[in-house]
């Protein structure tokens, strides 16, 4: 690298190929153009807003925050795929990764990336907020017992939601359901 070349971190942040933001207490402090475009907002509309505007419902925003805290406390980072909402109301699958800047405050200051994975995983059925949550956890390979523990539901309730998902996706087995959720044709 040329010694006289200065690295412009703001330019790198703004031109990153994935959506990125800096947040404090789940409030977007600064986002890049890719994040704004992905969600259908101008960056100025998102800066200062709660992450809640990116979720299908307030309940999903709150439950996701509750699920993230113990994982961030243990690992210092978090990653999953979940259904998010664009400004026009369209739902889409998004890969989300975050890292706390202070390990003692998992949802305090952090750096988050967002990648639209809707081309390989389209949202093809009308799902309830709870079904979206269960679907995201099933895609991660979690069992009903683990999902029940993480969502504070009974295993029987998780099984009920899995059965509804299987019906909506015309899946005859749990494996087929997961394949359909991830957009893989069987």
mmCIF file of C-alpha atoms in Angstrom:
data_model
loop_
_atom_site.group_PDB
_atom_site.id
_atom_site.type_symbol
_atom_site.label_atom_id
_atom_site.label_comp_id
_atom_site.label_asym_id
_atom_site.label_seq_id
_atom_site.Cartn_x
_atom_site.Cartn_y
_atom_site.Cartn_z
ATOM 1 C CA UNK A 1 0.000 0.000 0.000
ATOM 2 C CA UNK A 2 1.237 3.475 -0.809
ATOM 3 C CA UNK A 3 2.367 5.175 2.426
ATOM 4 C CA UNK A 4 0.801 8.475 1.335
ATOM 5 C CA UNK A 5 -2.645 6.872 0.895
ATOM 6 C CA UNK A 6 -4.975 7.776 3.755
ATOM 7 C CA UNK A 7 -7.732 5.325 4.632
ATOM 8 C CA UNK A 8 -11.098 7.051 4.713
ATOM 9 C CA UNK A 9 -13.124 4.918 7.157
ATOM 10 C CA UNK A 10 -16.326 6.905 6.612
ATOM 11 C CA UNK A 11 -16.105 6.257 2.866
ATOM 12 C CA UNK A 12 -15.473 2.549 3.504
ATOM 13 C CA UNK A 13 -18.464 2.395 5.886
ATOM 14 C CA UNK A 14 -20.765 4.167 3.406
ATOM 15 C CA UNK A 15 -19.694 2.003 0.445
ATOM 16 C CA UNK A 16 -19.594 -1.383 2.207
ATOM 17 C CA UNK A 17 -21.379 -4.099 0.194
ATOM 18 C CA UNK A 18 -23.598 -5.017 3.181
ATOM 19 C CA UNK A 19 -25.888 -2.933 5.332
ATOM 20 C CA UNK A 20 -24.064 -1.644 8.405
ATOM 21 C CA UNK A 21 -24.888 0.501 11.379
ATOM 22 C CA UNK A 22 -23.609 1.663 14.716
ATOM 23 C CA UNK A 23 -26.185 1.500 17.500
ATOM 24 C CA UNK A 24 -26.508 2.398 21.147
ATOM 25 C CA UNK A 25 -29.256 0.743 23.195
ATOM 26 C CA UNK A 26 -30.855 -0.540 19.958
ATOM 27 C CA UNK A 27 -31.075 2.992 18.512
ATOM 28 C CA UNK A 28 -29.391 3.459 15.124
ATOM 29 C CA UNK A 29 -26.731 6.138 15.500
ATOM 30 C CA UNK A 30 -25.365 5.947 11.952
ATOM 31 C CA UNK A 31 -26.157 3.634 9.047
ATOM 32 C CA UNK A 32 -24.651 3.187 5.619
ATOM 33 C CA UNK A 33 -26.341 3.553 2.249
ATOM 34 C CA UNK A 34 -26.643 -0.220 1.758
ATOM 35 C CA UNK A 35 -28.704 -0.546 4.951
ATOM 36 C CA UNK A 36 -30.986 2.323 3.989
ATOM 37 C CA UNK A 37 -31.503 0.935 0.481
ATOM 38 C CA UNK A 38 -32.122 -2.609 1.765
ATOM 39 C CA UNK A 39 -34.907 -1.437 4.047
ATOM 40 C CA UNK A 40 -36.252 1.284 1.718
ATOM 41 C CA UNK A 41 -35.259 4.291 3.819
ATOM 42 C CA UNK A 42 -32.924 7.212 3.400
ATOM 43 C CA UNK A 43 -30.119 7.016 5.987
ATOM 44 C CA UNK A 44 -31.339 10.274 7.531
ATOM 45 C CA UNK A 45 -34.702 8.568 8.218
ATOM 46 C CA UNK A 46 -33.031 5.694 10.096
ATOM 47 C CA UNK A 47 -30.390 7.581 12.074
ATOM 48 C CA UNK A 48 -31.817 8.153 15.548
ATOM 49 C CA UNK A 49 -34.550 5.517 15.093
ATOM 50 C CA UNK A 50 -35.031 2.353 17.114
ATOM 51 C CA UNK A 51 -34.284 -0.969 15.418
ATOM 52 C CA UNK A 52 -38.011 -1.592 16.005
ATOM 53 C CA UNK A 53 -38.808 0.112 12.659
ATOM 54 C CA UNK A 54 -37.014 -2.769 10.908
ATOM 55 C CA UNK A 55 -39.096 -5.533 12.527
ATOM 56 C CA UNK A 56 -42.488 -6.857 11.407
ATOM 57 C CA UNK A 57 -43.953 -6.188 14.880
ATOM 58 C CA UNK A 58 -42.958 -4.567 18.170
ATOM 59 C CA UNK A 59 -43.372 -7.937 19.895
ATOM 60 C CA UNK A 60 -40.776 -9.502 17.561
ATOM 61 C CA UNK A 61 -38.392 -6.613 18.255
ATOM 62 C CA UNK A 62 -38.761 -7.104 22.019
ATOM 63 C CA UNK A 63 -38.489 -10.910 21.934
ATOM 64 C CA UNK A 64 -35.409 -10.767 19.692
ATOM 65 C CA UNK A 65 -33.736 -8.374 22.132
ATOM 66 C CA UNK A 66 -34.491 -10.759 25.001
ATOM 67 C CA UNK A 67 -33.034 -13.669 23.005
ATOM 68 C CA UNK A 68 -29.878 -11.741 22.025
ATOM 69 C CA UNK A 69 -28.815 -10.679 25.548
ATOM 70 C CA UNK A 70 -27.662 -14.060 26.961
ATOM 71 C CA UNK A 71 -25.866 -14.954 23.719
ATOM 72 C CA UNK A 72 -24.107 -11.575 23.569
ATOM 73 C CA UNK A 73 -23.166 -11.936 27.251
ATOM 74 C CA UNK A 74 -21.630 -15.348 26.547
ATOM 75 C CA UNK A 75 -19.975 -14.693 23.175
ATOM 76 C CA UNK A 76 -19.772 -10.923 22.733
ATOM 77 C CA UNK A 77 -21.394 -11.272 19.317
ATOM 78 C CA UNK A 78 -24.662 -12.471 17.822
ATOM 79 C CA UNK A 79 -25.717 -13.781 14.425
ATOM 80 C CA UNK A 80 -28.935 -15.197 13.006
ATOM 81 C CA UNK A 81 -31.306 -15.116 10.063
ATOM 82 C CA UNK A 82 -34.705 -13.623 10.667
ATOM 83 C CA UNK A 83 -37.632 -12.078 8.858
ATOM 84 C CA UNK A 84 -37.427 -8.284 8.782
ATOM 85 C CA UNK A 85 -39.703 -5.571 7.320
ATOM 86 C CA UNK A 86 -38.951 -2.978 4.652
ATOM 87 C CA UNK A 87 -40.419 0.535 4.766
ATOM 88 C CA UNK A 88 -43.150 -0.525 2.283
ATOM 89 C CA UNK A 89 -44.194 -3.403 4.575
ATOM 90 C CA UNK A 90 -42.593 -6.190 2.513
ATOM 91 C CA UNK A 91 -41.206 -8.975 4.689
ATOM 92 C CA UNK A 92 -37.850 -10.534 3.821
ATOM 93 C CA UNK A 93 -35.224 -12.869 5.264
ATOM 94 C CA UNK A 94 -32.162 -11.070 6.562
ATOM 95 C CA UNK A 95 -28.848 -12.338 7.959
ATOM 96 C CA UNK A 96 -27.987 -10.153 10.963
ATOM 97 C CA UNK A 97 -24.644 -10.091 12.786
ATOM 98 C CA UNK A 98 -23.660 -7.829 15.656
ATOM 99 C CA UNK A 99 -20.858 -7.242 18.103
ATOM 100 C CA UNK A 100 -21.016 -5.270 21.336
ATOM 101 C CA UNK A 101 -18.313 -2.645 21.765
ATOM 102 C CA UNK A 102 -18.474 -3.176 25.532
ATOM 103 C CA UNK A 103 -18.851 -6.845 26.525
ATOM 104 C CA UNK A 104 -20.599 -5.775 29.739
ATOM 105 C CA UNK A 105 -23.401 -4.045 27.827
ATOM 106 C CA UNK A 106 -24.632 -6.492 25.164
ATOM 107 C CA UNK A 107 -27.254 -4.151 23.705
ATOM 108 C CA UNK A 108 -25.319 -0.931 24.432
ATOM 109 C CA UNK A 109 -22.967 0.375 21.747
ATOM 110 C CA UNK A 110 -22.529 -2.073 18.906
ATOM 111 C CA UNK A 111 -21.707 -2.643 15.275
ATOM 112 C CA UNK A 112 -24.310 -4.522 13.216
ATOM 113 C CA UNK A 113 -24.388 -5.862 9.664
ATOM 114 C CA UNK A 114 -27.465 -6.822 7.663
ATOM 115 C CA UNK A 115 -27.503 -8.925 4.514
ATOM 116 C CA UNK A 116 -30.655 -9.417 2.442
ATOM 117 C CA UNK A 117 -30.932 -13.165 1.764
ATOM 118 C CA UNK A 118 -34.422 -13.017 0.243
ATOM 119 C CA UNK A 119 -33.242 -14.177 -3.190
ATOM 120 C CA UNK A 120 -32.180 -17.537 -1.795
ATOM 121 C CA UNK A 121 -34.860 -17.602 0.900
ATOM 122 C CA UNK A 122 -38.112 -15.914 -0.156
ATOM 123 C CA UNK A 123 -40.938 -15.362 2.320
ATOM 124 C CA UNK A 124 -43.598 -17.510 0.664
ATOM 125 C CA UNK A 125 -46.324 -17.931 3.265
ATOM 126 C CA UNK A 126 -48.285 -15.641 5.534
ATOM 127 C CA UNK A 127 -46.863 -16.268 8.981
ATOM 128 C CA UNK A 128 -47.782 -14.969 12.410
ATOM 129 C CA UNK A 129 -45.062 -13.215 14.419
ATOM 130 C CA UNK A 130 -44.609 -16.314 16.589
ATOM 131 C CA UNK A 131 -44.408 -18.562 13.507
ATOM 132 C CA UNK A 132 -41.701 -16.274 12.067
ATOM 133 C CA UNK A 133 -39.752 -16.600 15.307
ATOM 134 C CA UNK A 134 -40.129 -20.402 15.407
ATOM 135 C CA UNK A 135 -39.214 -20.635 11.689
ATOM 136 C CA UNK A 136 -36.008 -18.645 12.231
ATOM 137 C CA UNK A 137 -35.005 -20.940 15.112
ATOM 138 C CA UNK A 138 -35.843 -24.089 13.125
ATOM 139 C CA UNK A 139 -33.605 -22.859 10.300
ATOM 140 C CA UNK A 140 -30.787 -22.606 12.856
ATOM 141 C CA UNK A 141 -31.267 -26.336 13.464
ATOM 142 C CA UNK A 142 -32.706 -25.986 16.957
ATOM 143 C CA UNK A 143 -34.934 -28.677 18.433
ATOM 144 C CA UNK A 144 -38.385 -28.022 19.849
ATOM 145 C CA UNK A 145 -37.022 -28.362 23.398
ATOM 146 C CA UNK A 146 -34.286 -25.782 22.751
ATOM 147 C CA UNK A 147 -36.759 -23.459 21.010
ATOM 148 C CA UNK A 148 -39.161 -23.834 23.932
ATOM 149 C CA UNK A 149 -36.410 -22.903 26.383
ATOM 150 C CA UNK A 150 -35.261 -19.891 24.320
ATOM 151 C CA UNK A 151 -38.770 -18.554 23.709
ATOM 152 C CA UNK A 152 -40.233 -19.354 27.140
ATOM 153 C CA UNK A 153 -42.886 -21.564 25.538
ATOM 154 C CA UNK A 154 -43.772 -25.160 26.298
ATOM 155 C CA UNK A 155 -42.391 -27.835 23.937
ATOM 156 C CA UNK A 156 -45.994 -28.728 23.113
ATOM 157 C CA UNK A 157 -46.702 -25.121 22.009
ATOM 158 C CA UNK A 158 -43.565 -25.133 19.850
ATOM 159 C CA UNK A 159 -44.733 -28.410 18.280
ATOM 160 C CA UNK A 160 -48.124 -26.814 17.582
ATOM 161 C CA UNK A 161 -46.411 -23.923 15.747
ATOM 162 C CA UNK A 162 -44.173 -26.366 13.857
ATOM 163 C CA UNK A 163 -47.284 -28.306 12.752
ATOM 164 C CA UNK A 164 -48.913 -25.087 11.502
ATOM 165 C CA UNK A 165 -45.721 -24.216 9.609
ATOM 166 C CA UNK A 166 -45.631 -27.691 8.072
ATOM 167 C CA UNK A 167 -49.204 -27.260 6.870
ATOM 168 C CA UNK A 168 -48.564 -23.761 5.460
ATOM 169 C CA UNK A 169 -45.459 -24.961 3.597
ATOM 170 C CA UNK A 170 -46.996 -28.315 2.550
ATOM 171 C CA UNK A 171 -44.170 -30.181 4.251
ATOM 172 C CA UNK A 172 -44.653 -33.777 5.394
ATOM 173 C CA UNK A 173 -41.536 -33.922 7.602
ATOM 174 C CA UNK A 174 -39.599 -31.494 9.765
ATOM 175 C CA UNK A 175 -36.607 -31.871 7.449
ATOM 176 C CA UNK A 176 -38.726 -30.948 4.439
ATOM 177 C CA UNK A 177 -40.064 -27.928 6.337
ATOM 178 C CA UNK A 178 -36.551 -26.657 7.048
ATOM 179 C CA UNK A 179 -35.587 -27.148 3.388
ATOM 180 C CA UNK A 180 -38.638 -25.173 2.304
ATOM 181 C CA UNK A 181 -37.919 -22.446 4.849
ATOM 182 C CA UNK A 182 -34.411 -22.014 3.497
ATOM 183 C CA UNK A 183 -35.707 -22.028 -0.088
ATOM 184 C CA UNK A 184 -34.181 -25.332 -1.141
ATOM 185 C CA UNK A 185 -36.413 -27.308 -3.499
ATOM 186 C CA UNK A 186 -36.816 -31.003 -2.654
#
